[in-house]
Amino acid sequence: MTQKKHPTPPQILSNEVVAKSRLFTVESLALKFSNDEQRQYERIRGGGRGAVMIVPVTADNELLLVREYCAGTNDYQLGFPKGLIDPGETPEQAANRELKEEVGFGAKHFSALKKVTMAPSYFNATMHILYAEQLYPETLPGDEPEPLVVVKWPIQDWQSLLQQDDFTEARSVAALLLLTKYLESGAGNE
């Protein structure tokens, strides 16, 4: 199905940094749209490296999740391992490093499920969601302030995972649904 797309993005008339922290840079943009309408937008500028989220599945058909503290909600959330892509890394290399740091496993095989954006109206960050299989034990020191709790979840009970009160992060929910669609298609059996 072909959908009509806008030919060009709006013209950026000005771009000013209005706030900056250790993690975020907030920019104010003056934009002019193709119909000559002008508006002021704000966005958070990402570092441009991107990030990865990994959906690891063990030989026993268990998902490996982590429970970790989330400052935005001030609670502990259950989700898939994730992290930034370091300079010079491919998404697969970053995924393997993060797996070793967060759940104590590496993976021999990765399949890309989808590259997603997060709040694209306000944030220019991207995340690569990867399915990891053929896991082997290996650990690397991580950068978390406390040990993460690793949770094994039978993949056949994936629907009950959606009912968990602490499994709410949209990226993890999307990753789970992408994995189930991928496995249902038979692509994981190649």
PDB file of C-alpha atoms in Angstrom:
ATOM      1  CA  MET A   1       0.000   0.000   0.000  1.00  0.00           C
ATOM      2  CA  THR A   2       1.481   3.332  -1.045  1.00  0.00           C
ATOM      3  CA  GLN A   3       0.762   6.332   1.094  1.00  0.00           C
ATOM      4  CA  LYS A   4       1.190   9.973   0.161  1.00  0.00           C
ATOM      5  CA  LYS A   5       4.226  11.482   1.844  1.00  0.00           C
ATOM      6  CA  HIS A   6       5.243  15.078   2.337  1.00  0.00           C
ATOM      7  CA  PRO A   7       7.946  15.908  -0.214  1.00  0.00           C
ATOM      8  CA  THR A   8      10.261  17.803   2.126  1.00  0.00           C
ATOM      9  CA  PRO A   9      10.430  18.547   5.829  1.00  0.00           C
ATOM     10  CA  PRO A  10       9.822  22.116   6.992  1.00  0.00           C
ATOM     11  CA  GLN A  11      12.607  24.653   6.640  1.00  0.00           C
ATOM     12  CA  ILE A  12      14.530  25.288   9.877  1.00  0.00           C
ATOM     13  CA  LEU A  13      14.705  29.066  10.210  1.00  0.00           C
ATOM     14  CA  SER A  14      16.653  28.972  13.474  1.00  0.00           C
ATOM     15  CA  ASN A  15      17.956  26.439  15.954  1.00  0.00           C
ATOM     16  CA  GLU A  16      18.876  27.479  19.489  1.00  0.00           C
ATOM     17  CA  VAL A  17      20.033  25.374  22.456  1.00  0.00           C
ATOM     18  CA  VAL A  18      17.739  26.350  25.336  1.00  0.00           C
ATOM     19  CA  ALA A  19      18.870  23.803  27.951  1.00  0.00           C
ATOM     20  CA  LYS A  20      21.692  21.336  28.380  1.00  0.00           C
ATOM     21  CA  SER A  21      22.459  18.652  30.941  1.00  0.00           C
ATOM     22  CA  ARG A  22      24.864  15.757  31.185  1.00  0.00           C
ATOM     23  CA  LEU A  23      22.413  13.589  29.202  1.00  0.00           C
ATOM     24  CA  PHE A  24      20.183  15.924  27.212  1.00  0.00           C
ATOM     25  CA  THR A  25      20.348  18.944  24.928  1.00  0.00           C
ATOM     26  CA  VAL A  26      17.044  20.753  24.359  1.00  0.00           C
ATOM     27  CA  GLU A  27      16.751  22.790  21.172  1.00  0.00           C
ATOM     28  CA  SER A  28      14.169  25.343  20.135  1.00  0.00           C
ATOM     29  CA  LEU A  29      13.437  25.277  16.402  1.00  0.00           C
ATOM     30  CA  ALA A  30      11.725  27.965  14.357  1.00  0.00           C
ATOM     31  CA  LEU A  31      10.131  26.105  11.440  1.00  0.00           C
ATOM     32  CA  LYS A  32       8.496  27.166   8.190  1.00  0.00           C
ATOM     33  CA  PHE A  33       6.194  24.590   6.597  1.00  0.00           C
ATOM     34  CA  SER A  34       5.454  24.141   2.887  1.00  0.00           C
ATOM     35  CA  ASN A  35       2.203  26.149   3.270  1.00  0.00           C
ATOM     36  CA  ASP A  36       4.221  29.077   4.758  1.00  0.00           C
ATOM     37  CA  GLU A  37       2.888  28.374   8.277  1.00  0.00           C
ATOM     38  CA  GLN A  38       5.566  29.094  10.897  1.00  0.00           C
ATOM     39  CA  ARG A  39       5.805  27.384  14.278  1.00  0.00           C
ATOM     40  CA  GLN A  40       8.166  27.026  17.229  1.00  0.00           C
ATOM     41  CA  TYR A  41       9.052  23.435  18.197  1.00  0.00           C
ATOM     42  CA  GLU A  42      11.278  21.996  20.900  1.00  0.00           C
ATOM     43  CA  ARG A  43      13.179  18.746  20.680  1.00  0.00           C
ATOM     44  CA  ILE A  44      15.695  16.742  22.652  1.00  0.00           C
ATOM     45  CA  ARG A  45      18.781  16.085  20.600  1.00  0.00           C
ATOM     46  CA  GLY A  46      20.212  12.614  21.043  1.00  0.00           C
ATOM     47  CA  GLY A  47      23.851  11.688  20.839  1.00  0.00           C
ATOM     48  CA  GLY A  48      23.370  10.151  17.399  1.00  0.00           C
ATOM     49  CA  ARG A  49      24.875   6.772  18.320  1.00  0.00           C
ATOM     50  CA  GLY A  50      21.595   4.932  18.712  1.00  0.00           C
ATOM     51  CA  ALA A  51      20.734   2.178  21.130  1.00  0.00           C
ATOM     52  CA  VAL A  52      19.887  -1.509  21.181  1.00  0.00           C
ATOM     53  CA  MET A  53      17.258  -3.616  22.917  1.00  0.00           C
ATOM     54  CA  ILE A  54      17.830  -7.338  22.945  1.00  0.00           C
ATOM     55  CA  VAL A  55      15.198 -10.076  23.189  1.00  0.00           C
ATOM     56  CA  PRO A  56      17.268 -13.077  24.306  1.00  0.00           C
ATOM     57  CA  VAL A  57      15.762 -16.569  24.170  1.00  0.00           C
ATOM     58  CA  THR A  58      17.490 -19.500  25.881  1.00  0.00           C
ATOM     59  CA  ALA A  59      17.775 -23.067  24.562  1.00  0.00           C
ATOM     60  CA  ASP A  60      14.941 -23.879  27.028  1.00  0.00           C
ATOM     61  CA  ASN A  61      12.688 -21.345  25.246  1.00  0.00           C
ATOM     62  CA  GLU A  62      12.810 -18.801  28.048  1.00  0.00           C
ATOM     63  CA  LEU A  63      12.974 -15.049  27.585  1.00  0.00           C
ATOM     64  CA  LEU A  64      15.657 -13.315  29.638  1.00  0.00           C
ATOM     65  CA  LEU A  65      14.466 -10.036  31.136  1.00  0.00           C
ATOM     66  CA  VAL A  66      15.931  -7.648  33.684  1.00  0.00           C
ATOM     67  CA  ARG A  67      14.282  -5.805  36.530  1.00  0.00           C
ATOM     68  CA  GLU A  68      15.975  -2.462  37.082  1.00  0.00           C
ATOM     69  CA  TYR A  69      15.365   0.908  38.654  1.00  0.00           C
ATOM     70  CA  CYS A  70      13.835   3.549  36.352  1.00  0.00           C
ATOM     71  CA  ALA A  71      14.265   7.156  37.507  1.00  0.00           C
ATOM     72  CA  GLY A  72      11.481   8.482  35.255  1.00  0.00           C
ATOM     73  CA  THR A  73       8.822   6.445  37.074  1.00  0.00           C
ATOM     74  CA  ASN A  74      10.762   6.043  40.350  1.00  0.00           C
ATOM     75  CA  ASP A  75      10.156   2.311  40.457  1.00  0.00           C
ATOM     76  CA  TYR A  76      11.534  -0.994  39.259  1.00  0.00           C
ATOM     77  CA  GLN A  77      10.488  -2.136  35.803  1.00  0.00           C
ATOM     78  CA  LEU A  78      10.754  -5.481  34.058  1.00  0.00           C
ATOM     79  CA  GLY A  79      12.071  -5.247  30.500  1.00  0.00           C
ATOM     80  CA  PHE A  80      14.557  -6.514  27.994  1.00  0.00           C
ATOM     81  CA  PRO A  81      18.291  -5.739  28.213  1.00  0.00           C
ATOM     82  CA  LYS A  82      19.221  -2.505  26.462  1.00  0.00           C
ATOM     83  CA  GLY A  83      21.900   0.108  26.130  1.00  0.00           C
ATOM     84  CA  LEU A  84      23.683   2.647  23.968  1.00  0.00           C
ATOM     85  CA  ILE A  85      25.787   1.711  20.973  1.00  0.00           C
ATOM     86  CA  ASP A  86      29.393   2.637  21.734  1.00  0.00           C
ATOM     87  CA  PRO A  87      31.437   4.493  19.084  1.00  0.00           C
ATOM     88  CA  GLY A  88      32.669   2.052  16.431  1.00  0.00           C
ATOM     89  CA  GLU A  89      30.216  -0.714  17.382  1.00  0.00           C
ATOM     90  CA  THR A  90      27.599  -2.259  15.110  1.00  0.00           C
ATOM     91  CA  PRO A  91      24.161  -2.842  16.653  1.00  0.00           C
ATOM     92  CA  GLU A  92      24.976  -6.569  16.902  1.00  0.00           C
ATOM     93  CA  GLN A  93      28.264  -5.903  18.717  1.00  0.00           C
ATOM     94  CA  ALA A  94      26.529  -3.519  21.126  1.00  0.00           C
ATOM     95  CA  ALA A  95      23.761  -6.074  21.692  1.00  0.00           C
ATOM     96  CA  ASN A  96      26.266  -8.803  22.519  1.00  0.00           C
ATOM     97  CA  ARG A  97      28.161  -6.512  24.912  1.00  0.00           C
ATOM     98  CA  GLU A  98      24.963  -5.405  26.666  1.00  0.00           C
ATOM     99  CA  LEU A  99      23.788  -9.014  27.005  1.00  0.00           C
ATOM    100  CA  LYS A 100      27.051  -9.965  28.702  1.00  0.00           C
ATOM    101  CA  GLU A 101      26.879  -6.934  30.997  1.00  0.00           C
ATOM    102  CA  GLU A 102      23.218  -7.237  31.967  1.00  0.00           C
ATOM    103  CA  VAL A 103      22.269 -10.949  31.907  1.00  0.00           C
ATOM    104  CA  GLY A 104      25.587 -12.815  31.843  1.00  0.00           C
ATOM    105  CA  PHE A 105      25.191 -14.334  28.372  1.00  0.00           C
ATOM    106  CA  GLY A 106      26.490 -13.697  24.890  1.00  0.00           C
ATOM    107  CA  ALA A 107      24.727 -14.814  21.713  1.00  0.00           C
ATOM    108  CA  LYS A 108      26.025 -16.546  18.600  1.00  0.00           C
ATOM    109  CA  HIS A 109      23.174 -15.303  16.408  1.00  0.00           C
ATOM    110  CA  PHE A 110      21.196 -12.068  16.194  1.00  0.00           C
ATOM    111  CA  SER A 111      18.217 -11.236  13.993  1.00  0.00           C
ATOM    112  CA  ALA A 112      17.122  -7.633  13.508  1.00  0.00           C
ATOM    113  CA  LEU A 113      13.429  -7.278  14.350  1.00  0.00           C
ATOM    114  CA  LYS A 114      12.972  -3.539  13.727  1.00  0.00           C
ATOM    115  CA  LYS A 115      14.600  -0.151  14.126  1.00  0.00           C
ATOM    116  CA  VAL A 116      12.259   2.104  16.109  1.00  0.00           C
ATOM    117  CA  THR A 117      12.161   5.729  17.169  1.00  0.00           C
ATOM    118  CA  MET A 118      11.082   7.005  20.562  1.00  0.00           C
ATOM    119  CA  ALA A 119       8.741  10.004  20.722  1.00  0.00           C
ATOM    120  CA  PRO A 120       9.867  11.276  17.273  1.00  0.00           C
ATOM    121  CA  SER A 121       7.946  14.533  17.706  1.00  0.00           C
ATOM    122  CA  TYR A 122      10.332  15.471  20.502  1.00  0.00           C
ATOM    123  CA  PHE A 123      13.356  13.167  20.345  1.00  0.00           C
ATOM    124  CA  ASN A 124      15.659  12.049  17.522  1.00  0.00           C
ATOM    125  CA  ALA A 125      16.877   8.782  19.097  1.00  0.00           C
ATOM    126  CA  THR A 126      16.677   5.389  17.417  1.00  0.00           C
ATOM    127  CA  MET A 127      16.763   1.896  18.878  1.00  0.00           C
ATOM    128  CA  HIS A 128      17.571  -1.371  17.127  1.00  0.00           C
ATOM    129  CA  ILE A 129      15.510  -4.280  18.471  1.00  0.00           C
ATOM    130  CA  LEU A 130      17.328  -7.597  18.034  1.00  0.00           C
ATOM    131  CA  TYR A 131      16.392 -11.201  18.724  1.00  0.00           C
ATOM    132  CA  ALA A 132      19.304 -13.119  20.309  1.00  0.00           C
ATOM    133  CA  GLU A 133      19.606 -16.893  20.237  1.00  0.00           C
ATOM    134  CA  GLN A 134      22.218 -19.590  20.714  1.00  0.00           C
ATOM    135  CA  LEU A 135      23.194 -18.080  24.054  1.00  0.00           C
ATOM    136  CA  TYR A 136      26.373 -18.976  25.922  1.00  0.00           C
ATOM    137  CA  PRO A 137      27.462 -17.918  29.422  1.00  0.00           C
ATOM    138  CA  GLU A 138      29.842 -14.949  29.537  1.00  0.00           C
ATOM    139  CA  THR A 139      29.883 -11.844  31.685  1.00  0.00           C
ATOM    140  CA  LEU A 140      31.324  -8.365  31.365  1.00  0.00           C
ATOM    141  CA  PRO A 141      31.266  -5.661  34.042  1.00  0.00           C
ATOM    142  CA  GLY A 142      28.344  -3.301  33.501  1.00  0.00           C
ATOM    143  CA  ASP A 143      27.690   0.312  34.417  1.00  0.00           C
ATOM    144  CA  GLU A 144      24.550  -0.197  36.499  1.00  0.00           C
ATOM    145  CA  PRO A 145      24.626   1.211  40.052  1.00  0.00           C
ATOM    146  CA  GLU A 146      23.295  -2.049  41.516  1.00  0.00           C
ATOM    147  CA  PRO A 147      23.042  -5.642  40.285  1.00  0.00           C
ATOM    148  CA  LEU A 148      20.154  -6.211  37.901  1.00  0.00           C
ATOM    149  CA  VAL A 149      17.661  -8.944  38.691  1.00  0.00           C
ATOM    150  CA  VAL A 150      17.527 -11.407  35.766  1.00  0.00           C
ATOM    151  CA  VAL A 151      14.078 -12.923  35.238  1.00  0.00           C
ATOM    152  CA  LYS A 152      13.435 -15.994  33.066  1.00  0.00           C
ATOM    153  CA  TRP A 153      10.005 -16.106  31.436  1.00  0.00           C
ATOM    154  CA  PRO A 154       8.708 -19.094  29.408  1.00  0.00           C
ATOM    155  CA  ILE A 155       8.186 -17.847  25.881  1.00  0.00           C
ATOM    156  CA  GLN A 156       4.928 -19.808  25.550  1.00  0.00           C
ATOM    157  CA  ASP A 157       3.562 -17.625  28.405  1.00  0.00           C
ATOM    158  CA  TRP A 158       4.377 -14.365  26.600  1.00  0.00           C
ATOM    159  CA  GLN A 159       0.770 -13.147  26.869  1.00  0.00           C
ATOM    160  CA  SER A 160       0.888 -13.314  30.674  1.00  0.00           C
ATOM    161  CA  LEU A 161       4.005 -11.134  30.577  1.00  0.00           C
ATOM    162  CA  LEU A 162       1.847  -8.390  29.060  1.00  0.00           C
ATOM    163  CA  GLN A 163      -0.349  -8.565  32.188  1.00  0.00           C
ATOM    164  CA  GLN A 164       2.541  -7.880  34.602  1.00  0.00           C
ATOM    165  CA  ASP A 165       2.159  -4.552  36.422  1.00  0.00           C
ATOM    166  CA  ASP A 166       5.888  -3.834  36.082  1.00  0.00           C
ATOM    167  CA  PHE A 167       6.157  -4.706  32.361  1.00  0.00           C
ATOM    168  CA  THR A 168       4.996  -1.359  30.974  1.00  0.00           C
ATOM    169  CA  GLU A 169       7.827   0.104  28.896  1.00  0.00           C
ATOM    170  CA  ALA A 170       6.461   0.559  25.370  1.00  0.00           C
ATOM    171  CA  ARG A 171       9.751  -0.479  23.735  1.00  0.00           C
ATOM    172  CA  SER A 172       9.790  -3.785  25.644  1.00  0.00           C
ATOM    173  CA  VAL A 173       6.127  -4.417  24.822  1.00  0.00           C
ATOM    174  CA  ALA A 174       6.832  -3.696  21.134  1.00  0.00           C
ATOM    175  CA  ALA A 175       9.911  -5.954  21.216  1.00  0.00           C
ATOM    176  CA  LEU A 176       7.889  -8.820  22.670  1.00  0.00           C
ATOM    177  CA  LEU A 177       5.161  -8.456  20.037  1.00  0.00           C
ATOM    178  CA  LEU A 178       7.745  -8.166  17.238  1.00  0.00           C
ATOM    179  CA  LEU A 179       9.418 -11.366  18.455  1.00  0.00           C
ATOM    180  CA  THR A 180       6.170 -13.320  18.586  1.00  0.00           C
ATOM    181  CA  LYS A 181       5.289 -12.188  15.045  1.00  0.00           C
ATOM    182  CA  TYR A 182       8.800 -13.113  13.868  1.00  0.00           C
ATOM    183  CA  LEU A 183       8.622 -16.586  15.415  1.00  0.00           C
ATOM    184  CA  GLU A 184       5.059 -17.190  14.155  1.00  0.00           C
ATOM    185  CA  SER A 185       6.256 -16.417  10.612  1.00  0.00           C
ATOM    186  CA  GLY A 186       8.758 -19.267  10.874  1.00  0.00           C
ATOM    187  CA  ALA A 187      11.675 -16.895  10.299  1.00  0.00           C
ATOM    188  CA  GLY A 188      13.280 -18.011  13.551  1.00  0.00           C
ATOM    189  CA  ASN A 189      13.476 -21.618  12.308  1.00  0.00           C
ATOM    190  CA  GLU A 190      15.806 -20.970   9.399  1.00  0.00           C
TER     191      GLU A 190
END
